[in-house]
Amino acid sequence: MADSQSDVVIVGAGPSGAVAALELARAGMSVTVLEQGGWVAADEFDGARPEWELTQLRKWHPNPNIRGRPEDYPIDAALSDVNPLMFAGVGGAALIYGAHWVRFMPSDFRVRTLDGVADDWPFTYDDLAPFYEYVEESMGVSGLSGNPAYPDGAPCPLPPLPIGKVGRKAAEGMNRLGWHWWPGSNAIPSRAWRGLQPCVLRGTCGTGCSDGAKATPDRTHWPEAMRLGVRLMTGARVGEVTTDAQGRASGAVWTDREGLRHHARGDAVILCANGIGTPRLLLMSGLGNRSGLVGRRLMMHPYAGVMGTFDEDLESWVGPAGQILVSMQFYETDASRGFVRGAKWNCMPAGGPQSFRAGYTGGTLTEGWGAALHESVRRKFGRTFEWGIIGEDLPDPDNRIVLSSGLTDSDGLPAPEIHYRMSDNTHRMLAFHTARAVEAMEAAGAIATEVTPLIRDCGWHLMGTAVMGTDRETSVVDPFGHVHDVPNLYVMDGATFPTSSGMNPTATIMAVAARSVLNLIETRSDLSPAH
């Protein structure tokens, strides 16, 4: 077993791992990062190729059980209402995210205080706002500042991307109803920005940006981190966080693609392996579970969609594939609706004739071949768009990740097994929101609508499985991601989130990681074993 030594060992090279590594390197620390995936160059993605709609259904599918790349590990989701989605690689799942960029709302940090459910976060929106601004600058976020849903208007460093015919049509309906909408903010620059190209509106964001425009950590953070000396090991599958005789984290054992084992030693270890990978690693290592909450309180944002068809060409294959508009009209709790909390709406283009949205309403792709395909293309291509609905997923300790007793990855490590059921509150929430979205489509002039009450492949947002808090008996980590039971072990990904909000979480994952790692740097004496 070959060993290496660093000040800090980080597991995971996605959004939070990139933030942590770069800031530690800027502070002069030696850093080793272990990433089970590899580098993916922009020209490997198929967005600019004619076969894009076919390869996205396999090669770039977000479900690792379908994609089956060598670096993926299998997931047993038989006991889950939705499939968890992720991607292993330098940049993490951001490589194939839609780049929706939204901050959590102020109320998201005070759910217990406001609504009597779940838990408050140990800090507020105002506490996190400077870190939101910091990561938005690095990610080249495009948007229109001044969104009235936020107390500070959620400023963006770059102007918004065009909303196009789809956005204008969706806005017509919202205006007729007097409902809130705002141009969507996306981690896709509207003009050249620090090595990122301006968006060309290709609309293939969800399967990787072939134009080098979408902001992903492999482009925004890793070049500088590596210039500063960060040691990034790809093809590195971590199986255990090790500890010394004093109970301190001493590093991580990992296996390379040739099956050789290595021990990356460090004075501190930071887990950034996502809301499934991080608790899996903690459980395999037998660490951090004094509270019994490692792996529990899993939140994955069940997602519903309403597709509208119009009798005019809306050019709805034009990008970005992220959010063209957003609406917070029904975001805050209204007890008369029969549920607590709410949902964010995002207006999205429909994509091409064989886009993944073709499967939203439950039909199989084979039902769309032949004459049926030609009829569908004639009637819908360029004439449809979607209001997507992300509802707040409240934490439930029975929604959890456990280690499988039978399924393993290619290195013999136990696969994660997902236990996840939608709550009655979520069912009522999504039913209410889809009904309102149908009204919005009809107000915009839709001649037909299709409702998908739950999209099974929607578990992009993996949160809550190593929850933060101030009480070590009811949380796994403290407000800065420090594992209560292990003096120098940290979690800095979405696993720490007490609640999920109804927002895409990448902005908050990166902002919380920045807050946590800067605190670690300020208190860096904690890295000394003698401390």
Short mmCIF file of C-alpha atoms in Angstrom, two decimals:
data_model
loop_
_atom_site.label_atom_id
_atom_site.label_comp_id
_atom_site.label_asym_id
_atom_site.label_seq_id
_atom_site.Cartn_x
_atom_site.Cartn_y
_atom_site.Cartn_z
CA MET A 1 0.00 0.00 0.00
CA ALA A 2 1.56 3.30 -1.14
CA ASP A 3 1.21 6.29 1.20
CA SER A 4 1.19 10.05 0.69
CA GLN A 5 1.01 12.92 3.18
CA SER A 6 -0.83 16.26 2.97
CA ASP A 7 -2.21 18.85 5.31
CA VAL A 8 -5.73 18.03 4.06
CA VAL A 9 -7.27 15.11 2.19
CA ILE A 10 -10.53 15.81 0.34
CA VAL A 11 -12.83 13.11 -1.01
CA GLY A 12 -14.70 14.33 -4.10
CA ALA A 13 -13.80 16.87 -6.80
CA GLY A 14 -17.29 18.25 -7.40
CA PRO A 15 -18.60 21.73 -6.53
CA SER A 16 -17.92 21.64 -2.78
CA GLY A 17 -14.62 19.77 -3.07
CA ALA A 18 -13.41 22.28 -5.66
CA VAL A 19 -14.24 25.24 -3.41
CA ALA A 20 -12.54 23.63 -0.42
CA ALA A 21 -9.41 22.62 -2.33
CA LEU A 22 -8.92 26.00 -3.95
CA GLU A 23 -9.29 27.98 -0.73
CA LEU A 24 -6.96 25.66 1.19
CA ALA A 25 -4.36 25.95 -1.57
CA ARG A 26 -4.67 29.73 -1.57
CA ALA A 27 -3.99 29.61 2.16
CA GLY A 28 -0.76 27.73 1.51
CA MET A 29 -1.82 24.26 2.65
CA SER A 30 -0.92 21.05 0.89
CA VAL A 31 -4.01 19.26 -0.41
CA THR A 32 -4.70 15.83 -1.90
CA VAL A 33 -8.08 15.30 -3.57
CA LEU A 34 -9.40 11.82 -4.32
CA GLU A 35 -11.93 11.62 -7.16
CA GLN A 36 -13.32 8.30 -8.40
CA GLY A 37 -14.10 9.72 -11.86
CA GLY A 38 -11.81 11.41 -14.34
CA TRP A 39 -11.50 14.49 -16.52
CA VAL A 40 -14.13 15.01 -19.21
CA ALA A 41 -13.09 17.39 -21.98
CA ALA A 42 -15.73 19.62 -23.58
CA ASP A 43 -15.38 17.91 -26.93
CA GLU A 44 -16.29 14.55 -25.38
CA PHE A 45 -19.86 15.76 -24.89
CA ASP A 46 -22.23 15.25 -27.79
CA GLY A 47 -24.30 18.43 -27.62
CA ALA A 48 -22.98 19.72 -30.95
CA ARG A 49 -23.37 16.36 -32.70
CA PRO A 50 -26.45 14.97 -34.49
CA GLU A 51 -26.51 11.89 -32.25
CA TRP A 52 -26.90 13.97 -29.08
CA GLU A 53 -30.47 12.92 -28.30
CA LEU A 54 -29.55 9.26 -28.52
CA THR A 55 -26.32 9.29 -26.52
CA GLN A 56 -27.91 11.32 -23.72
CA LEU A 57 -30.18 8.37 -23.02
CA ARG A 58 -27.25 6.14 -22.14
CA LYS A 59 -23.75 7.57 -22.28
CA TRP A 60 -24.63 10.76 -20.39
CA HIS A 61 -27.69 9.57 -18.50
CA PRO A 62 -27.72 10.99 -14.95
CA ASN A 63 -28.75 7.66 -13.40
CA PRO A 64 -25.55 5.67 -12.72
CA ASN A 65 -27.46 2.39 -12.91
CA ILE A 66 -28.32 3.18 -16.54
CA ARG A 67 -25.09 4.97 -17.47
CA GLY A 68 -22.82 2.26 -16.02
CA ARG A 69 -19.46 3.96 -16.55
CA PRO A 70 -16.48 2.15 -14.95
CA GLU A 71 -16.16 4.82 -12.25
CA ASP A 72 -19.82 4.58 -11.23
CA TYR A 73 -21.05 2.52 -8.30
CA PRO A 74 -24.46 0.84 -8.41
CA ILE A 75 -27.34 2.05 -6.28
CA ASP A 76 -30.20 -0.13 -5.01
CA ALA A 77 -33.25 2.12 -5.44
CA ALA A 78 -35.91 -0.62 -5.32
CA LEU A 79 -37.30 0.84 -2.10
CA SER A 80 -37.29 4.45 -3.32
CA ASP A 81 -40.00 6.49 -5.03
CA VAL A 82 -37.36 8.31 -7.09
CA ASN A 83 -33.97 7.43 -8.53
CA PRO A 84 -30.92 9.25 -7.16
CA LEU A 85 -28.88 10.92 -9.89
CA MET A 86 -25.19 11.80 -9.89
CA PHE A 87 -22.00 11.82 -11.94
CA ALA A 88 -18.44 10.82 -11.05
CA GLY A 89 -15.80 13.08 -12.53
CA VAL A 90 -13.71 16.18 -11.98
CA GLY A 91 -16.49 18.71 -11.54
CA GLY A 92 -18.95 16.16 -10.18
CA ALA A 93 -22.60 16.12 -11.16
CA ALA A 94 -22.25 19.76 -12.23
CA LEU A 95 -20.79 18.41 -15.47
CA ILE A 96 -24.29 17.33 -16.47
CA TYR A 97 -26.47 19.67 -14.38
CA GLY A 98 -28.84 22.16 -15.97
CA ALA A 99 -26.92 25.06 -14.33
CA HIS A 100 -30.03 26.46 -12.63
CA TRP A 101 -28.57 28.92 -10.14
CA VAL A 102 -30.81 30.00 -7.28
CA ARG A 103 -30.17 30.97 -3.73
CA PHE A 104 -32.26 29.48 -0.96
CA MET A 105 -34.92 31.90 0.30
CA PRO A 106 -34.65 33.52 3.74
CA SER A 107 -37.54 31.42 5.03
CA ASP A 108 -35.68 28.23 4.11
CA PHE A 109 -33.32 28.78 7.01
CA ARG A 110 -36.17 29.21 9.55
CA VAL A 111 -38.64 26.43 8.78
CA ARG A 112 -39.11 25.36 12.42
CA THR A 113 -39.63 28.95 13.58
CA LEU A 114 -42.03 29.87 10.78
CA ASP A 115 -43.92 26.64 10.17
CA GLY A 116 -43.32 24.38 13.16
CA VAL A 117 -41.77 21.54 11.14
CA ALA A 118 -38.27 20.23 10.47
CA ASP A 119 -35.42 22.34 11.91
CA ASP A 120 -33.98 25.80 11.62
CA TRP A 121 -30.50 26.10 10.16
CA PRO A 122 -27.80 27.21 12.60
CA PHE A 123 -27.30 30.36 10.50
CA THR A 124 -29.45 32.67 8.39
CA TYR A 125 -29.75 33.86 4.81
CA ASP A 126 -28.01 37.09 5.78
CA ASP A 127 -25.10 35.11 7.24
CA LEU A 128 -24.71 33.20 3.97
CA ALA A 129 -25.30 36.10 1.56
CA PRO A 130 -21.61 37.16 1.31
CA PHE A 131 -20.66 33.58 0.43
CA TYR A 132 -23.38 33.43 -2.22
CA GLU A 133 -21.89 36.54 -3.81
CA TYR A 134 -18.41 35.06 -3.61
CA VAL A 135 -19.28 31.81 -5.44
CA GLU A 136 -21.54 33.57 -7.96
CA GLU A 137 -18.59 35.66 -9.05
CA SER A 138 -16.42 32.59 -9.55
CA MET A 139 -19.19 30.76 -11.46
CA GLY A 140 -20.02 33.65 -13.80
CA VAL A 141 -23.73 33.57 -12.97
CA SER A 142 -26.01 35.32 -15.46
CA GLY A 143 -29.26 36.81 -14.25
CA LEU A 144 -31.27 39.92 -13.61
CA SER A 145 -30.60 41.47 -10.21
CA GLY A 146 -33.50 42.77 -8.20
CA ASN A 147 -35.76 39.72 -7.91
CA PRO A 148 -38.45 40.94 -5.50
CA ALA A 149 -38.73 37.48 -3.94
CA TYR A 150 -35.42 38.17 -2.15
CA PRO A 151 -34.79 40.95 0.38
CA ASP A 152 -31.55 41.91 -1.37
CA GLY A 153 -32.74 41.18 -4.90
CA ALA A 154 -30.22 38.31 -5.28
CA PRO A 155 -27.67 40.27 -7.35
CA CYS A 156 -25.94 38.56 -10.28
CA PRO A 157 -22.51 39.45 -11.69
CA LEU A 158 -23.53 39.06 -15.38
CA PRO A 159 -26.60 40.12 -17.41
CA PRO A 160 -29.29 37.49 -17.98
CA LEU A 161 -29.47 35.13 -20.90
CA PRO A 162 -32.30 35.91 -23.36
CA ILE A 163 -35.69 34.50 -22.39
CA GLY A 164 -36.66 33.94 -26.04
CA LYS A 165 -40.10 33.14 -27.40
CA VAL A 166 -40.71 30.53 -24.72
CA GLY A 167 -40.02 32.95 -21.90
CA ARG A 168 -42.20 35.65 -23.41
CA LYS A 169 -45.07 33.19 -23.90
CA ALA A 170 -44.79 31.88 -20.34
CA ALA A 171 -44.65 35.44 -19.01
CA GLU A 172 -47.88 36.28 -20.85
CA GLY A 173 -49.75 33.68 -18.86
CA MET A 174 -48.21 34.74 -15.55
CA ASN A 175 -49.00 38.39 -16.25
CA ARG A 176 -52.63 37.59 -17.02
CA LEU A 177 -52.91 35.85 -13.65
CA GLY A 178 -50.90 38.51 -11.79
CA TRP A 179 -48.35 35.93 -10.63
CA HIS A 180 -44.65 36.43 -9.88
CA TRP A 181 -42.05 35.56 -12.51
CA TRP A 182 -38.45 36.62 -13.07
CA PRO A 183 -35.80 35.88 -15.69
CA GLY A 184 -33.93 32.77 -14.62
CA SER A 185 -30.41 32.96 -13.25
CA ASN A 186 -28.01 30.34 -14.58
CA ALA A 187 -24.37 29.39 -14.06
CA ILE A 188 -23.86 30.00 -17.77
CA PRO A 189 -22.14 33.27 -18.73
CA SER A 190 -23.92 35.64 -21.07
CA ARG A 191 -20.52 36.96 -22.14
CA ALA A 192 -16.98 35.56 -22.01
CA TRP A 193 -15.98 35.17 -18.38
CA ARG A 194 -12.67 33.96 -16.93
CA GLY A 195 -12.04 31.20 -19.42
CA LEU A 196 -15.71 30.39 -20.00
CA GLN A 197 -17.22 31.00 -23.41
CA PRO A 198 -20.51 32.88 -23.75
CA CYS A 199 -23.57 30.67 -24.11
CA VAL A 200 -24.56 29.84 -27.71
CA LEU A 201 -28.07 28.72 -26.63
CA ARG A 202 -27.58 25.18 -27.93
CA GLY A 203 -29.93 23.81 -25.26
CA THR A 204 -27.97 20.65 -24.41
CA CYS A 205 -26.77 21.76 -20.97
CA GLY A 206 -28.09 18.70 -19.14
CA THR A 207 -25.69 16.32 -20.86
CA GLY A 208 -22.56 18.42 -20.70
CA CYS A 209 -21.58 21.63 -22.44
CA SER A 210 -19.68 20.93 -25.65
CA ASP A 211 -18.97 24.67 -26.09
CA GLY A 212 -17.10 25.26 -22.83
CA ALA A 213 -19.69 27.80 -21.70
CA LYS A 214 -21.45 26.22 -18.73
CA ALA A 215 -19.74 26.97 -15.42
CA THR A 216 -18.48 23.70 -13.97
CA PRO A 217 -15.75 23.33 -11.35
CA ASP A 218 -13.33 21.63 -13.75
CA ARG A 219 -13.26 24.94 -15.64
CA THR A 220 -13.88 27.50 -12.88
CA HIS A 221 -11.85 26.14 -9.94
CA TRP A 222 -9.56 23.25 -10.77
CA PRO A 223 -7.10 24.98 -13.12
CA GLU A 224 -6.07 27.47 -10.44
CA ALA A 225 -6.16 24.88 -7.67
CA MET A 226 -3.73 22.67 -9.57
CA ARG A 227 -1.48 25.63 -10.42
CA LEU A 228 -1.28 26.22 -6.68
CA GLY A 229 -0.15 22.65 -6.09
CA VAL A 230 -3.28 20.68 -5.26
CA ARG A 231 -2.67 16.99 -5.94
CA LEU A 232 -5.76 15.66 -7.72
CA MET A 233 -5.93 11.87 -7.97
CA THR A 234 -8.51 10.64 -10.48
CA GLY A 235 -9.80 7.08 -10.74
CA ALA A 236 -9.51 6.95 -6.94
CA ARG A 237 -12.32 5.08 -5.20
CA VAL A 238 -12.25 5.68 -1.44
CA GLY A 239 -13.32 2.80 0.79
CA GLU A 240 -12.43 4.02 4.26
CA VAL A 241 -11.57 7.08 6.31
CA THR A 242 -8.83 5.95 8.68
CA THR A 243 -8.25 7.08 12.26
CA ASP A 244 -5.26 7.04 14.60
CA ALA A 245 -4.95 5.85 18.21
CA GLN A 246 -6.35 9.16 19.45
CA GLY A 247 -9.51 8.82 17.35
CA ARG A 248 -8.47 11.52 14.90
CA ALA A 249 -8.93 11.12 11.16
CA SER A 250 -5.57 10.12 9.68
CA GLY A 251 -6.47 9.92 5.99
CA ALA A 252 -8.33 7.80 3.46
CA VAL A 253 -7.70 4.41 1.86
CA TRP A 254 -8.38 4.36 -1.87
CA THR A 255 -8.13 1.94 -4.77
CA ASP A 256 -6.89 2.90 -8.22
CA ARG A 257 -8.15 1.61 -11.58
CA GLU A 258 -5.57 -1.19 -11.55
CA GLY A 259 -6.84 -2.44 -8.20
CA LEU A 260 -3.88 -1.18 -6.16
CA ARG A 261 -4.60 0.24 -2.70
CA HIS A 262 -3.18 3.51 -1.43
CA HIS A 263 -3.36 5.49 1.80
CA ALA A 264 -3.60 9.26 1.48
CA ARG A 265 -2.65 10.60 4.89
CA GLY A 266 -3.66 14.04 6.10
CA ASP A 267 -3.91 16.20 9.20
CA ALA A 268 -7.57 16.72 8.32
CA VAL A 269 -10.07 14.95 6.06
CA ILE A 270 -12.97 16.65 4.27
CA LEU A 271 -15.80 14.63 2.71
CA CYS A 272 -17.39 16.15 -0.40
CA ALA A 273 -18.77 12.96 -1.97
CA ASN A 274 -22.43 14.11 -2.21
CA GLY A 275 -25.44 13.28 -0.06
CA ILE A 276 -25.18 9.57 -0.85
CA GLY A 277 -21.44 9.03 -1.21
CA THR A 278 -20.56 10.86 2.01
CA PRO A 279 -22.84 8.90 4.37
CA ARG A 280 -21.89 5.69 2.55
CA LEU A 281 -18.25 6.40 3.36
CA LEU A 282 -19.02 7.34 6.98
CA LEU A 283 -21.01 4.12 7.42
CA MET A 284 -18.28 2.00 5.81
CA SER A 285 -15.74 3.67 8.14
CA GLY A 286 -17.90 3.44 11.26
CA LEU A 287 -17.49 7.14 11.99
CA GLY A 288 -19.60 10.10 13.07
CA ASN A 289 -22.77 8.24 13.99
CA ARG A 290 -23.19 9.04 17.68
CA SER A 291 -26.59 10.57 16.89
CA GLY A 292 -27.68 7.65 14.69
CA LEU A 293 -28.41 10.14 11.92
CA VAL A 294 -25.70 9.26 9.40
CA GLY A 295 -27.59 8.34 6.23
CA ARG A 296 -30.95 9.46 7.63
CA ARG A 297 -33.12 12.47 6.69
CA LEU A 298 -32.43 11.97 2.97
CA MET A 299 -34.06 14.66 0.82
CA MET A 300 -34.13 14.40 -2.99
CA HIS A 301 -36.71 16.94 -4.25
CA PRO A 302 -39.51 15.01 -5.97
CA TYR A 303 -40.13 16.83 -9.22
CA ALA A 304 -43.32 17.32 -11.24
CA GLY A 305 -43.79 18.84 -14.67
CA VAL A 306 -46.54 20.42 -16.72
CA MET A 307 -45.99 20.54 -20.48
CA GLY A 308 -48.01 22.94 -22.60
CA THR A 309 -48.51 22.69 -26.36
CA PHE A 310 -49.21 25.83 -28.39
CA ASP A 311 -50.41 26.49 -31.92
CA GLU A 312 -47.39 28.63 -32.78
CA ASP A 313 -43.68 28.08 -33.21
CA LEU A 314 -41.92 29.00 -29.98
CA GLU A 315 -38.46 27.74 -31.03
CA SER A 316 -38.52 25.67 -27.86
CA TRP A 317 -35.43 23.72 -28.87
CA VAL A 318 -33.35 26.86 -28.24
CA GLY A 319 -31.39 27.01 -24.98
CA PRO A 320 -30.45 27.43 -22.34
CA ALA A 321 -31.86 24.12 -21.13
CA GLY A 322 -31.80 25.52 -17.63
CA GLN A 323 -34.38 27.87 -16.25
CA ILE A 324 -35.61 30.56 -18.65
CA LEU A 325 -37.97 32.01 -16.05
CA VAL A 326 -38.58 31.26 -12.37
CA SER A 327 -41.64 31.85 -10.23
CA MET A 328 -41.91 32.03 -6.44
CA GLN A 329 -45.62 32.83 -6.50
CA PHE A 330 -46.53 29.83 -4.33
CA TYR A 331 -43.27 29.35 -2.48
CA GLU A 332 -44.18 30.37 1.06
CA THR A 333 -46.51 28.44 3.35
CA ASP A 334 -50.25 29.09 3.08
CA ALA A 335 -52.07 26.81 5.52
CA SER A 336 -55.29 27.02 3.49
CA ARG A 337 -53.66 24.89 0.79
CA GLY A 338 -53.44 21.85 3.06
CA PHE A 339 -49.65 21.55 3.25
CA VAL A 340 -46.65 23.46 4.56
CA ARG A 341 -43.86 25.07 2.57
CA GLY A 342 -43.95 25.42 -1.21
CA ALA A 343 -42.19 25.04 -4.52
CA LYS A 344 -40.15 26.91 -7.08
CA TRP A 345 -41.30 26.84 -10.69
CA ASN A 346 -38.81 26.90 -13.54
CA CYS A 347 -39.77 27.47 -17.16
CA MET A 348 -37.76 25.22 -19.47
CA PRO A 349 -37.63 24.58 -23.22
CA ALA A 350 -38.83 21.20 -24.46
CA GLY A 351 -35.72 20.24 -26.39
CA GLY A 352 -35.60 18.03 -29.47
CA PRO A 353 -38.06 15.41 -30.73
CA GLN A 354 -36.46 12.58 -28.74
CA SER A 355 -35.63 14.63 -25.68
CA PHE A 356 -35.71 13.03 -22.27
CA ARG A 357 -38.91 14.93 -21.54
CA ALA A 358 -40.66 12.61 -24.01
CA GLY A 359 -40.76 10.05 -21.23
CA TYR A 360 -42.17 12.33 -18.57
CA THR A 361 -45.79 11.31 -18.98
CA GLY A 362 -45.07 7.63 -18.45
CA GLY A 363 -44.88 6.43 -22.05
CA THR A 364 -41.95 4.48 -23.40
CA LEU A 365 -39.68 5.79 -26.10
CA THR A 366 -40.70 2.93 -28.41
CA GLU A 367 -44.26 4.30 -28.40
CA GLY A 368 -42.87 7.33 -30.18
CA TRP A 369 -41.45 5.56 -33.23
CA GLY A 370 -42.97 5.29 -36.70
CA ALA A 371 -46.13 7.18 -37.57
CA ALA A 372 -46.65 8.16 -33.92
CA LEU A 373 -43.28 9.88 -33.85
CA HIS A 374 -43.97 11.81 -37.04
CA GLU A 375 -47.32 12.97 -35.68
CA SER A 376 -45.82 14.00 -32.37
CA VAL A 377 -43.03 15.96 -34.05
CA ARG A 378 -45.47 17.70 -36.37
CA ARG A 379 -47.72 18.70 -33.50
CA LYS A 380 -45.21 19.47 -30.75
CA PHE A 381 -41.68 20.14 -31.98
CA GLY A 382 -40.81 23.76 -31.24
CA ARG A 383 -44.31 24.37 -29.87
CA THR A 384 -44.05 23.12 -26.30
CA PHE A 385 -42.43 24.16 -23.07
CA GLU A 386 -42.52 23.03 -19.46
CA TRP A 387 -43.19 24.51 -16.08
CA GLY A 388 -41.05 22.30 -13.83
CA ILE A 389 -41.92 22.19 -10.13
CA ILE A 390 -39.36 21.62 -7.37
CA GLY A 391 -41.18 21.14 -4.06
CA GLU A 392 -39.54 21.39 -0.67
CA ASP A 393 -38.78 17.91 0.62
CA LEU A 394 -39.07 17.84 4.43
CA PRO A 395 -36.60 15.66 6.36
CA ASP A 396 -37.82 12.27 7.57
CA PRO A 397 -35.45 9.95 9.48
CA ASP A 398 -37.03 6.94 7.75
CA ASN A 399 -35.86 8.27 4.37
CA ARG A 400 -32.34 7.01 4.50
CA ILE A 401 -29.26 5.40 3.00
CA VAL A 402 -28.01 2.07 4.31
CA LEU A 403 -25.27 -0.24 3.10
CA SER A 404 -26.53 -3.03 0.89
CA SER A 405 -26.06 -6.56 2.21
CA GLY A 406 -25.77 -8.03 -1.28
CA LEU A 407 -24.95 -5.42 -3.94
CA THR A 408 -21.35 -4.23 -4.29
CA ASP A 409 -19.34 -1.99 -6.59
CA SER A 410 -16.51 -3.20 -8.81
CA ASP A 411 -14.08 -3.01 -5.87
CA GLY A 412 -16.28 -5.13 -3.61
CA LEU A 413 -17.48 -2.21 -1.47
CA PRO A 414 -21.13 -2.31 -0.35
CA ALA A 415 -23.42 -0.28 -2.58
CA PRO A 416 -25.82 2.26 -1.08
CA GLU A 417 -29.40 1.12 -0.65
CA ILE A 418 -32.01 3.88 -0.75
CA HIS A 419 -35.15 3.88 1.38
CA TYR A 420 -37.26 6.85 0.34
CA ARG A 421 -40.99 7.53 0.26
CA MET A 422 -42.75 10.78 -0.62
CA SER A 423 -44.70 12.26 2.28
CA ASP A 424 -48.39 13.13 2.22
CA ASN A 425 -47.33 16.76 2.50
CA THR A 426 -45.28 16.42 -0.70
CA HIS A 427 -48.11 14.67 -2.56
CA ARG A 428 -50.52 17.49 -1.66
CA MET A 429 -47.93 20.13 -2.51
CA LEU A 430 -47.21 18.78 -5.98
CA ALA A 431 -50.90 18.28 -6.74
CA PHE A 432 -51.60 21.92 -5.87
CA HIS A 433 -48.67 23.24 -7.89
CA THR A 434 -49.34 21.17 -11.00
CA ALA A 435 -52.94 22.41 -10.98
CA ARG A 436 -51.72 26.02 -10.80
CA ALA A 437 -49.17 25.37 -13.57
CA VAL A 438 -51.96 24.09 -15.80
CA GLU A 439 -53.77 27.38 -15.16
CA ALA A 440 -50.61 29.27 -16.12
CA MET A 441 -50.29 27.29 -19.34
CA GLU A 442 -53.92 27.87 -20.25
CA ALA A 443 -53.62 31.58 -19.45
CA ALA A 444 -50.67 31.68 -21.87
CA GLY A 445 -52.83 30.11 -24.59
CA ALA A 446 -51.90 26.42 -24.46
CA ILE A 447 -54.12 24.23 -26.62
CA ALA A 448 -53.17 21.12 -24.62
CA THR A 449 -51.41 20.33 -21.35
CA GLU A 450 -49.80 17.18 -20.00
CA VAL A 451 -49.17 16.70 -16.28
CA THR A 452 -46.53 14.39 -14.90
CA PRO A 453 -47.16 14.24 -11.14
CA LEU A 454 -43.77 12.65 -10.40
CA ILE A 455 -40.73 12.12 -12.58
CA ARG A 456 -38.89 9.07 -11.25
CA ASP A 457 -35.47 10.08 -12.59
CA CYS A 458 -35.45 13.33 -10.61
CA GLY A 459 -33.19 12.74 -7.61
CA TRP A 460 -30.50 15.25 -8.56
CA HIS A 461 -30.53 17.01 -5.21
CA LEU A 462 -29.03 14.79 -2.52
CA MET A 463 -29.24 16.41 0.90
CA GLY A 464 -29.59 15.90 4.63
CA THR A 465 -27.77 12.64 5.37
CA ALA A 466 -25.10 14.10 7.69
CA VAL A 467 -27.14 16.94 9.16
CA MET A 468 -25.55 20.01 10.74
CA GLY A 469 -26.57 21.39 14.13
CA THR A 470 -25.31 22.63 17.45
CA ASP A 471 -26.34 19.56 19.51
CA ARG A 472 -24.13 16.54 18.93
CA GLU A 473 -26.94 14.24 20.04
CA THR A 474 -29.26 15.41 17.26
CA SER A 475 -26.81 16.20 14.45
CA VAL A 476 -23.75 14.75 12.73
CA VAL A 477 -21.69 17.91 12.13
CA ASP A 478 -21.50 21.38 13.63
CA PRO A 479 -22.47 24.59 11.74
CA PHE A 480 -19.09 24.56 9.95
CA GLY A 481 -19.23 20.91 8.88
CA HIS A 482 -16.99 19.59 11.66
CA VAL A 483 -17.99 16.02 12.56
CA HIS A 484 -18.86 16.08 16.25
CA ASP A 485 -17.22 12.75 17.06
CA VAL A 486 -13.95 13.14 15.15
CA PRO A 487 -11.75 16.18 15.90
CA ASN A 488 -10.40 16.73 12.38
CA LEU A 489 -13.05 15.22 10.06
CA TYR A 490 -15.37 17.50 8.08
CA VAL A 491 -18.34 17.24 5.73
CA MET A 492 -18.79 20.12 3.27
CA ASP A 493 -21.43 18.95 0.81
CA GLY A 494 -25.24 18.90 0.70
CA ALA A 495 -25.37 16.05 3.22
CA THR A 496 -25.15 18.69 5.96
CA PHE A 497 -28.37 20.50 5.03
CA PRO A 498 -31.06 20.52 7.78
CA THR A 499 -33.79 21.22 5.20
CA SER A 500 -33.92 21.10 1.42
CA SER A 501 -35.80 24.26 0.44
CA GLY A 502 -37.55 24.15 -2.94
CA MET A 503 -34.47 25.39 -4.75
CA ASN A 504 -31.75 23.78 -6.83
CA PRO A 505 -29.00 23.41 -4.22
CA THR A 506 -25.68 23.90 -6.04
CA ALA A 507 -25.44 27.59 -5.19
CA THR A 508 -26.02 26.84 -1.52
CA ILE A 509 -23.72 23.79 -1.50
CA MET A 510 -20.87 25.95 -2.80
CA ALA A 511 -21.67 28.89 -0.52
CA VAL A 512 -21.83 26.68 2.59
CA ALA A 513 -18.59 24.97 1.56
CA ALA A 514 -16.90 28.37 1.21
CA ARG A 515 -18.15 29.42 4.64
CA SER A 516 -16.98 26.15 6.20
CA VAL A 517 -13.53 25.96 4.62
CA LEU A 518 -12.74 29.61 5.32
CA ASN A 519 -13.60 28.94 8.96
CA LEU A 520 -11.28 25.93 8.92
CA ILE A 521 -8.50 28.10 7.52
CA GLU A 522 -9.06 30.76 10.17
CA THR A 523 -8.82 28.10 12.89
CA ARG A 524 -6.09 26.09 11.15
CA SER A 525 -4.40 25.19 14.44
CA ASP A 526 -7.02 22.44 14.52
CA LEU A 527 -4.94 20.70 11.84
CA SER A 528 -2.14 20.06 14.33
CA PRO A 529 -2.33 16.59 15.96
CA ALA A 530 -0.97 18.21 19.12
CA HIS A 531 -3.88 20.66 19.32
#
